[in-house]
JSON list of C-alpha atoms in Angstrom, two decimals:
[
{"chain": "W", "resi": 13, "resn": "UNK", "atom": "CA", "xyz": [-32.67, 34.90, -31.47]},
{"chain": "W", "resi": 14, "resn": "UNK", "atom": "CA", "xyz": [-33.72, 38.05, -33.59]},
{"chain": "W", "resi": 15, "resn": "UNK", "atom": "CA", "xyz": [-33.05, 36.45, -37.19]},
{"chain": "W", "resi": 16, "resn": "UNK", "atom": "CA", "xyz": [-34.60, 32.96, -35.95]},
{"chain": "W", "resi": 17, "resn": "UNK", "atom": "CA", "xyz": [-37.48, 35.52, -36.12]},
{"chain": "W", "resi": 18, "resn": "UNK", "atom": "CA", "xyz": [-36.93, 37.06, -39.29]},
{"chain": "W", "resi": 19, "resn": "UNK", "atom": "CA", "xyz": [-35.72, 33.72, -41.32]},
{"chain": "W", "resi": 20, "resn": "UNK", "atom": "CA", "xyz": [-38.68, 32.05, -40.05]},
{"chain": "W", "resi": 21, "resn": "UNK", "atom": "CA", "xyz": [-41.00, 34.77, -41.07]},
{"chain": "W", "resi": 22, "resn": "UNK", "atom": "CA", "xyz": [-39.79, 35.60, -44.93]},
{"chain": "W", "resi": 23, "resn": "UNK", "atom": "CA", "xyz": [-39.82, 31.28, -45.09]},
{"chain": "W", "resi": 24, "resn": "UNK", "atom": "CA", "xyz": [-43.25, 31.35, -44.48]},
{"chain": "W", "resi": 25, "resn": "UNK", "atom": "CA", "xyz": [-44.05, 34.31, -47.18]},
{"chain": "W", "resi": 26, "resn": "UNK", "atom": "CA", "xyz": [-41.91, 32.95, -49.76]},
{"chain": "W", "resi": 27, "resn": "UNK", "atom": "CA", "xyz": [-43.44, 29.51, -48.70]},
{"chain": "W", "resi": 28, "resn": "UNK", "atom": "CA", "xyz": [-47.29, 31.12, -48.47]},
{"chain": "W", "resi": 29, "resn": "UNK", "atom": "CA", "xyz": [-46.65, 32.83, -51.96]},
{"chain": "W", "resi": 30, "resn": "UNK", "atom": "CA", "xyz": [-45.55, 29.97, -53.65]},
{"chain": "W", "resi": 31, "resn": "UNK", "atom": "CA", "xyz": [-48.73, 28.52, -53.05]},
{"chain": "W", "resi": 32, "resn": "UNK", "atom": "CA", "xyz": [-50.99, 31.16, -53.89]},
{"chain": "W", "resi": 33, "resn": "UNK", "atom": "CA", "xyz": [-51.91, 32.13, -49.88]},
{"chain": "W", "resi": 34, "resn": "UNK", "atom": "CA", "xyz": [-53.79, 35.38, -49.57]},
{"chain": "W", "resi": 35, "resn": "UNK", "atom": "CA", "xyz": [-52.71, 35.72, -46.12]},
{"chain": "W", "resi": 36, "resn": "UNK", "atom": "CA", "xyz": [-50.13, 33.84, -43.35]},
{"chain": "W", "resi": 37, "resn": "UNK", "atom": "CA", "xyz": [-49.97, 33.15, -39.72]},
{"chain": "W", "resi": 38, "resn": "UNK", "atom": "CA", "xyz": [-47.04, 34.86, -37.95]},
{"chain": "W", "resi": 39, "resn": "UNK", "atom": "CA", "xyz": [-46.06, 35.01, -34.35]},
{"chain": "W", "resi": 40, "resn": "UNK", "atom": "CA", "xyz": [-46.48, 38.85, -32.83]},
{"chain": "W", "resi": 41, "resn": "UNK", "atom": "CA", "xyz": [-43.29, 40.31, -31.84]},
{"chain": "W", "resi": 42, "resn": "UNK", "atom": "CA", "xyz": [-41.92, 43.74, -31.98]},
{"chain": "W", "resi": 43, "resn": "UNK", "atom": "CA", "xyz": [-38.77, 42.81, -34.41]},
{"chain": "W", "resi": 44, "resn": "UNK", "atom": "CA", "xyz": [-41.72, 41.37, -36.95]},
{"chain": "W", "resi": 45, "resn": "UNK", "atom": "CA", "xyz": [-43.81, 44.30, -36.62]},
{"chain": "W", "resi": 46, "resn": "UNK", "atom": "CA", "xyz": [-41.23, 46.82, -37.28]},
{"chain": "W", "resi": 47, "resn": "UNK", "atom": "CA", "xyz": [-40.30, 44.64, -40.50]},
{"chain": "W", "resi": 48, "resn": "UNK", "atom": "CA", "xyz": [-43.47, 44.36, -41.53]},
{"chain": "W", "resi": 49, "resn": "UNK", "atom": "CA", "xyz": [-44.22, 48.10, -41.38]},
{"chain": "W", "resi": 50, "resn": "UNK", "atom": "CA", "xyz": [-41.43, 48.70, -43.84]},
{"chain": "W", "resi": 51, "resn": "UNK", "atom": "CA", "xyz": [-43.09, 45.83, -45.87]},
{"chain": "W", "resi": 52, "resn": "UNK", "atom": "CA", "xyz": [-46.18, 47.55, -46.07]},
{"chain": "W", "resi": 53, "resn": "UNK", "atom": "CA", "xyz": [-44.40, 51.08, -46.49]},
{"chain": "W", "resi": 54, "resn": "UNK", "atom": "CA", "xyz": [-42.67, 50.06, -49.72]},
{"chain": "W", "resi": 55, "resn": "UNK", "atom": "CA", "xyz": [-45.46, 47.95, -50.80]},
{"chain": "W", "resi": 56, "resn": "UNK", "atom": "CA", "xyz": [-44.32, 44.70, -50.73]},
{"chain": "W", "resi": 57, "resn": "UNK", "atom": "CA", "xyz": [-47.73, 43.55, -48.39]},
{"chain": "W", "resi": 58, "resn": "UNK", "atom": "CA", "xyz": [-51.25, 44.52, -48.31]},
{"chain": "W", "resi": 59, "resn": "UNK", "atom": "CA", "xyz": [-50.88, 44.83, -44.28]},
{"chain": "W", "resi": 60, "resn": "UNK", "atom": "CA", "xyz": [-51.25, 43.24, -41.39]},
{"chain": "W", "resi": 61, "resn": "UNK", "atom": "CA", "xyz": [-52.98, 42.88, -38.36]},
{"chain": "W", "resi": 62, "resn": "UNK", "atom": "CA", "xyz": [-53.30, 41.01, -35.01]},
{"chain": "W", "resi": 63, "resn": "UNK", "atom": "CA", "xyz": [-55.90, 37.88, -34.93]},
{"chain": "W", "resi": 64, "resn": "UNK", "atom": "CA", "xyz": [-58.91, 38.32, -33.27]},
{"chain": "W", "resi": 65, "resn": "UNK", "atom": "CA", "xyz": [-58.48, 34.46, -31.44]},
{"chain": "W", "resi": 66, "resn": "UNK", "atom": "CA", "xyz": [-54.97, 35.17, -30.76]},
{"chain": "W", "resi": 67, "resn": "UNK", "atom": "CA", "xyz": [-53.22, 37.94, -29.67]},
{"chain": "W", "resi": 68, "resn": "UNK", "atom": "CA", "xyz": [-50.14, 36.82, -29.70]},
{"chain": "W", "resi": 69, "resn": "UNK", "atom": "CA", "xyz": [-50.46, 36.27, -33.43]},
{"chain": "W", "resi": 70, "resn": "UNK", "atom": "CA", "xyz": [-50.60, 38.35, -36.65]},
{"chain": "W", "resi": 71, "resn": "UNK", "atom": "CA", "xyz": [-52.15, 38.07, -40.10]},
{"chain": "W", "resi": 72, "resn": "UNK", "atom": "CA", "xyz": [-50.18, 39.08, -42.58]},
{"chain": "W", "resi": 73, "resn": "UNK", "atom": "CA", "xyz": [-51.79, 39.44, -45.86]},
{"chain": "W", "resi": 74, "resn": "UNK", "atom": "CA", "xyz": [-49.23, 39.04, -49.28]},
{"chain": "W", "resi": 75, "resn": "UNK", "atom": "CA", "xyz": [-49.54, 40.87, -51.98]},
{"chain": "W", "resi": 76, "resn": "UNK", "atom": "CA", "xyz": [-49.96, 40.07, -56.09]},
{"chain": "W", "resi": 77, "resn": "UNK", "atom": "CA", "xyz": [-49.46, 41.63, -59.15]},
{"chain": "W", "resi": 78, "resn": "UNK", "atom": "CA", "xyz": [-51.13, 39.71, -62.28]},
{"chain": "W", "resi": 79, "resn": "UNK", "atom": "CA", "xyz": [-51.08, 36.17, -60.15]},
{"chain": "W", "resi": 80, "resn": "UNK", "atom": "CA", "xyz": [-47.23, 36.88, -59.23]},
{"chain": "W", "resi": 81, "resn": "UNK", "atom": "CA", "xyz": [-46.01, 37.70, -55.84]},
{"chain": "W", "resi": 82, "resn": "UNK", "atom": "CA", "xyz": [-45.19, 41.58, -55.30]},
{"chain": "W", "resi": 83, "resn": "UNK", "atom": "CA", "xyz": [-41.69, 39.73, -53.41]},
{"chain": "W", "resi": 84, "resn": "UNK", "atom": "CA", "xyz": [-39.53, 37.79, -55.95]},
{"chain": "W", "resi": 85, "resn": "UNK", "atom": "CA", "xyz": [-36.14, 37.51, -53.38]},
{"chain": "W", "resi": 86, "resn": "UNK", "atom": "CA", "xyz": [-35.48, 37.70, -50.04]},
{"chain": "W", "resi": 87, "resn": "UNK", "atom": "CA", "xyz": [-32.13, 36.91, -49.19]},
{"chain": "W", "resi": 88, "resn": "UNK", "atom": "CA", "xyz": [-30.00, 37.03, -45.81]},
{"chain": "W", "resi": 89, "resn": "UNK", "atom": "CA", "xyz": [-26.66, 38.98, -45.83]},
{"chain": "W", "resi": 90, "resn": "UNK", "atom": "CA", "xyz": [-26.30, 38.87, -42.54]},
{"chain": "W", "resi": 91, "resn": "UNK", "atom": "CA", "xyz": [-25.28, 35.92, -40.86]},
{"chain": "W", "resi": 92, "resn": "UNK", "atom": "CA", "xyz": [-24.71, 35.27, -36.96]},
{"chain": "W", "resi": 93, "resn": "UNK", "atom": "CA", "xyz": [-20.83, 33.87, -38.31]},
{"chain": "W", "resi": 94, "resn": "UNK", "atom": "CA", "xyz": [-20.55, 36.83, -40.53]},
{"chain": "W", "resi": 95, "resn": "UNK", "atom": "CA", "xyz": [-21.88, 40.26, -39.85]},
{"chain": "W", "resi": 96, "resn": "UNK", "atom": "CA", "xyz": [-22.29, 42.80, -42.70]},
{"chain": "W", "resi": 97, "resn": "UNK", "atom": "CA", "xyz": [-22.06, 46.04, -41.89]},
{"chain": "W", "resi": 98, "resn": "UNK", "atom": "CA", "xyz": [-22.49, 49.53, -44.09]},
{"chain": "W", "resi": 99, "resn": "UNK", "atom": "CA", "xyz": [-21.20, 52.95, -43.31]},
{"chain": "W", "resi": 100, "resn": "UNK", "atom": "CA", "xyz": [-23.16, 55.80, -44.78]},
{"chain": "W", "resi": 101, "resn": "UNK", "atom": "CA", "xyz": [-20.26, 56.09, -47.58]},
{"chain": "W", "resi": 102, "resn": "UNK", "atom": "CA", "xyz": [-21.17, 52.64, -48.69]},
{"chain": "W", "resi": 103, "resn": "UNK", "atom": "CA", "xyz": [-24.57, 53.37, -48.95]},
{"chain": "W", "resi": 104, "resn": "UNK", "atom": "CA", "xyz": [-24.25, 55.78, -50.95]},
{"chain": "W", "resi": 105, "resn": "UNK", "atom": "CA", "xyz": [-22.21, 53.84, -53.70]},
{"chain": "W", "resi": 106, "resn": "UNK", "atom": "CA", "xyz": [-25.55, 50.93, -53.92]},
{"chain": "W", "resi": 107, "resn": "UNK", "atom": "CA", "xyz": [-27.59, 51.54, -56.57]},
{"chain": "W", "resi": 108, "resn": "UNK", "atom": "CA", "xyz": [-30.57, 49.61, -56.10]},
{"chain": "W", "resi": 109, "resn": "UNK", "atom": "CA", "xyz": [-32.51, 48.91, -58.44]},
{"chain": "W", "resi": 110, "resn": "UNK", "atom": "CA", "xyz": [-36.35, 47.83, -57.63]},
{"chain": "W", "resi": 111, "resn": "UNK", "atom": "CA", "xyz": [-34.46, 46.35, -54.48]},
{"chain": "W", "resi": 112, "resn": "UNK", "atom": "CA", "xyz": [-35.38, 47.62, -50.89]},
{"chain": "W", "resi": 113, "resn": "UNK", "atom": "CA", "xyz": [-32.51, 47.06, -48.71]},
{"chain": "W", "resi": 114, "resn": "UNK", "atom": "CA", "xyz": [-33.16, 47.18, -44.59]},
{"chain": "W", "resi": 115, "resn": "UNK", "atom": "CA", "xyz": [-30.64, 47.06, -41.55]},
{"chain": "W", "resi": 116, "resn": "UNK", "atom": "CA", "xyz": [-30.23, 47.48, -38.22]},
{"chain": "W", "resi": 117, "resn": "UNK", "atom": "CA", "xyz": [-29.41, 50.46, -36.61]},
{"chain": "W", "resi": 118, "resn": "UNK", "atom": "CA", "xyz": [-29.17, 52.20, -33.97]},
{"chain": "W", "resi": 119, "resn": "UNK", "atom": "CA", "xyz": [-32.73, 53.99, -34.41]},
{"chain": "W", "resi": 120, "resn": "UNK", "atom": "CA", "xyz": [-33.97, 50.34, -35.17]},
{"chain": "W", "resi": 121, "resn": "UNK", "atom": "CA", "xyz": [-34.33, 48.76, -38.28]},
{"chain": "W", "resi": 122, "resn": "UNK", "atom": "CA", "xyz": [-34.39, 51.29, -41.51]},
{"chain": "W", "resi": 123, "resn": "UNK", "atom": "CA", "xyz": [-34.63, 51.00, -45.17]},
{"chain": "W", "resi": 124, "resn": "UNK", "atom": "CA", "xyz": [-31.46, 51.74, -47.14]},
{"chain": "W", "resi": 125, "resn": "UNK", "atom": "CA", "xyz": [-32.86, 55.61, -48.14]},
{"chain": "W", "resi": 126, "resn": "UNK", "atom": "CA", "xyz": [-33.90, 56.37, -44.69]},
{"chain": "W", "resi": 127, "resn": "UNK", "atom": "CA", "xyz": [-30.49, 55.50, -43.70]},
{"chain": "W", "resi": 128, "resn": "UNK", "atom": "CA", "xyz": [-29.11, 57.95, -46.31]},
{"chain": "W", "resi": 129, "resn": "UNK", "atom": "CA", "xyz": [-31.15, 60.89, -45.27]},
{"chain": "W", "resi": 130, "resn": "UNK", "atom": "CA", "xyz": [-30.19, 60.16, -41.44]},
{"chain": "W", "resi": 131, "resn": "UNK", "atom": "CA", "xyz": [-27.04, 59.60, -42.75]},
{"chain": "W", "resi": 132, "resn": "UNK", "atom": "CA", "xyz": [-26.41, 56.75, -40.66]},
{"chain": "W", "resi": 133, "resn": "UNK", "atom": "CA", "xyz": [-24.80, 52.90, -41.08]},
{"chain": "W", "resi": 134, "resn": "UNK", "atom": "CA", "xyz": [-26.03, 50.01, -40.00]},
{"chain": "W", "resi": 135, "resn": "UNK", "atom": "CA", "xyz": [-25.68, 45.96, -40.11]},
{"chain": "W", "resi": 136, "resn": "UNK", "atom": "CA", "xyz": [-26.93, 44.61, -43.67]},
{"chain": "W", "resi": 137, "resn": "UNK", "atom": "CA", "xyz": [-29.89, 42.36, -43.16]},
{"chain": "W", "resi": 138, "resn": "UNK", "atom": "CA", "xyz": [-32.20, 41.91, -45.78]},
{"chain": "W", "resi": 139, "resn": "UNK", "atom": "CA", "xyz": [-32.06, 42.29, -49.36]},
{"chain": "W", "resi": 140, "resn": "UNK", "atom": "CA", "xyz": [-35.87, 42.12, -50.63]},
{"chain": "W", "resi": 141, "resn": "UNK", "atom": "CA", "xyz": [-36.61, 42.48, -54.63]}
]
């Protein structure tokens, strides 16, 4: 159920980029908003914020750089057939570059360097460049 969520929601951004959208429609669930907070904390979106007809929706609104989306790739490592997961040791050998990495843990869902100063693993979920 959770990355029906998530795969629906980066669709629709990669989809509402491609076509020059300064905002999207996204159903309001606590899973999205978490993402979407480290979205906005690494500056990959402007923000976001719930519709005034709907509650139950959100507006997210994407970001550009020169008339190019801010998000190039976001790509699924974690799949419900075959589960990634990291230990802190592993985490500490990626070397992202310009990359923001997020999984699930047991605090919730954390960016790769959050995870390293917790020093904490989690299950690999989104790669985001």
């Amino acid at each position: 159920m959770k990355n029906y969520l998530l795969w629906n929601m980066f669709s629709n951004i990669k989809n509402g980029q491609l076509v020059k959208k300064s905002f999207i429609i996204q159903k309001k669930k606590q899973l999205i908003e978490q993402f979407l907070n480290i979205l906005w904390d690494e500056g990959f979106i402007i923000g976001y914020k719930v519709s005034k007809t709907d509650k139950k929706t959100l507006k997210v609104f994407l970001k550009y750089n020169t008339g190019k989306p801010v998000i190039n790739t976001i790509k699924f490592i974690s799949k419900p057939s075959r589960k990634i997961y990291f230990s802190t040791k592993q985490l500490w050998k990626l070397k992202p570059n310009n990359t923001l990495i997020i999984l699930s843990t047991n605090q919730g869902l954390l960016p790769d360097f959050r995870c390293k100063k917790l020093n904490i693993g989690g299950e690999h979920l989104v790669y985001i460049n």
